[in-house]
Amino acid sequence: MSVLEFVETTTPPLATMTVTCEKPAAPAFADVEQLVDRILETVGNQITLGVPLAIGKPVAFVNALYQRAKADPQITLRIETGISLEKPVGKSPLEKKFLEPFVEREFAGVPDLDYITDLRRNQVPANITISEFFFKAGSFLNSPQQQNYTSTNYTHAVRDLLDKGVNVVAQLVAKRTVNGVTTYSLCSNSDLALDFAPLMEEMRANGTPVAMVAEVNANMPFMHNHAEVADNVFDWVLDQNLKPGHQDYALFAAPHASISPEDHLIGFYASTLVKDGGTLQVGIGSLSSALIYSTLLRHQQNDVYHQVLNELNVAEKFPVSQKIGDSGSFKQGLYGCSELMVDGFVHLYKAGILKREVFEDLTLQTLLNQHKITPDVSIATVLALLEHGAIAAQLTREDVAYLKRIGVFRGSVRYEQGRLFVDRQQAPANLNHADSLAWIEQHCLGHTLSGGVVMHGAFFVGPKDFYDALNTMSEADHQKFCMTSVNYVNDLYDHFLGSQQLKQAQRQHARFINSAMMVTLSGAAVSDALENGQVVSGVGGQYNFVAQSHQLHDSRSIMKLRSCAVRNGELKSNILFNYGHTTIPRQLRDIVITEYGIADLRSKPDHVVYTELIKIADSRFQPQLLAQAKAAGKVAKDYTLPPAYCNNTPEAIQRIYKKFAQQQIFSPFPFGCSFTAEELQLGKALKSLKAKTATPGGKLKCILNALTANPDDASLRPLLARMDLLQPATFRDKLTQRLLAAELKGR
């Protein structure tokens, strides 16, 4: 569907299309410095710049504006954003030796954000402030940047930017020209721009100098539907491809992360709660990749999937999986509704799982949900629409236009004075006449309903093959994916796109699946920060989806977390009696999953909530948690944990994992690997060595083991060469060589 067609047929209208037709196309600049000059001339020296999350940042423009402000203290620049991506840099010399060749290879052609580079060096001048509402996880712990964090829901980001006086909004876009008509795509970040455009127009009309800037990058996947906007939405466009010989920079691509045995089991448990014909939201990271993998396993190797179900005794131990989930293959399929469209959704689409289409028409969606019609058009579709009151028995011109728009009638059908025409044939436009119905069935009907999408997303970021898949999609496939406003995806009550009733109809049997760092026994989730106030990441859209799950009668909120973690060199439970910070309050508790199973908490009294969570905690921490719960009077003094839940150990996880790994199930890199075989071996050794040396005692033990290591072992030479440790010159390097050699041989 073209932009103009979309404007004419979508109800209510897309927010960005409030830009008037009289507004000319945005002027294009080939030179970024000239564009910066124009921005300063327009809005002055006091600039609050809003740029999108992750890969949507227009790096060339942001860097040029930042450097101009850095060189001119008369300019005050405030950058408001989130998830400022940066290439990985090792903290220790050993980590740096491991990462530098990898980064050079994997991030070739990816530019740095100058403000992040300066932040790391403490070189940001006083006239510039960088504020984020979502950190790349763990990237600014123990950093002065903690002071510039803004805590907000993703859906409130536009509001907050307006409160802060934003006067320049900029983002990366793709561009195409078809039949002489140029349009731009918001690509990876339709999230905020769709809401910003009409608001910026209002500000401009009220006399506030503002600017919306687009930077074209040919590597950006051109996303259609809501993300495709007219050439006059932006005020100025930076298109460096107008320069002869220019080549756009590469997009930041996240390497494929490994999936641990624990993560695989968490993902498997989560997959048992996903209902065929339902809706799916997931976040980023290995826990989400694990869920996607097990969902694919359920669909493609259902016999093996049931072997795992039986091995884990899921039905008996965790009956909620039987109550709200499924274990069969996906016949109706899933619809994706997720602020972050991860690469997993493309895997689900290719596998024929992400196939439940939703429509921007409440009547159609209701009839589909009630199974009165299917996406395949027949005369029964027409009669169902008639019975539902969507069309009249004596068809009108508006009825025919509606039927053509939704794909029930072919585009060639014409209406004139109460009659239908196809080529030279005609019949009365009366659905009460059997002969007319037969003629309509023969001459007028389309094949399938039009305008259906299988995915609504607000932004995306992922590995290189994900971007490649989006770039090589067919036109028909692209029409199934709709990048849109974050308010549309994350909330039932957005102001611009769609309606509450429509979104409720689309999002049947929704499973909003997110990750947490810790959960308290009361059911509160800790997802974004530590109890001392240090922010790890951000709330993002998590609260929105949790709240939404409680507003939709057949939906559930699912929190995934690993049962324990090493913190400050000590193993600690991630299920805690209490904690000094929460992201999701206890009254919104629902389902929690660890590698040991599923805790169903919604509508349960506290004594059940506490014991259900203890059942899925690591057994090394269960006695302490139970004692704390009893001491607080939350659990009866005579309560004992059932034996079936008392073997929550790493050994039990490994036993199950190894059994199925022998069948090539639950591999560490099911979706591809960005590392070489040597790098994988070294990475495991470095991770293990880091954990072992986290305490003074552990460090001493490793040093003693290193004294007897033989770094001249022929099998180690390629690995040591990769780390530039074949011929260490200093005592420190010699010790490092032996430490690494000992760890590699120990593996």
Coordinates of C-alpha atoms in Angstrom, one line a residue, residues 563-564 571 596 617-624 648-651:
S563 CA 17.8 -18.3 39.5
C564 CA 21.2 -17.0 40.7
L571 CA 27.1 -16.7 44.2
Y596 CA 13.8 -24.6 37.4
A617 CA 14.7 -20.9 43.3
D618 CA 18.1 -22.6 43.4
S619 CA 18.0 -25.3 46.1
R620 CA 21.2 -23.9 47.7
F621 CA 19.1 -20.9 48.7
Q622 CA 15.7 -22.4 49.3
P623 CA 16.2 -23.1 53.1
Q624 CA 17.2 -19.5 53.8
N648 CA 17.0 -27.4 41.7
T649 CA 20.7 -27.7 41.1
P650 CA 23.2 -26.9 38.3
E651 CA 23.9 -30.7 38.1

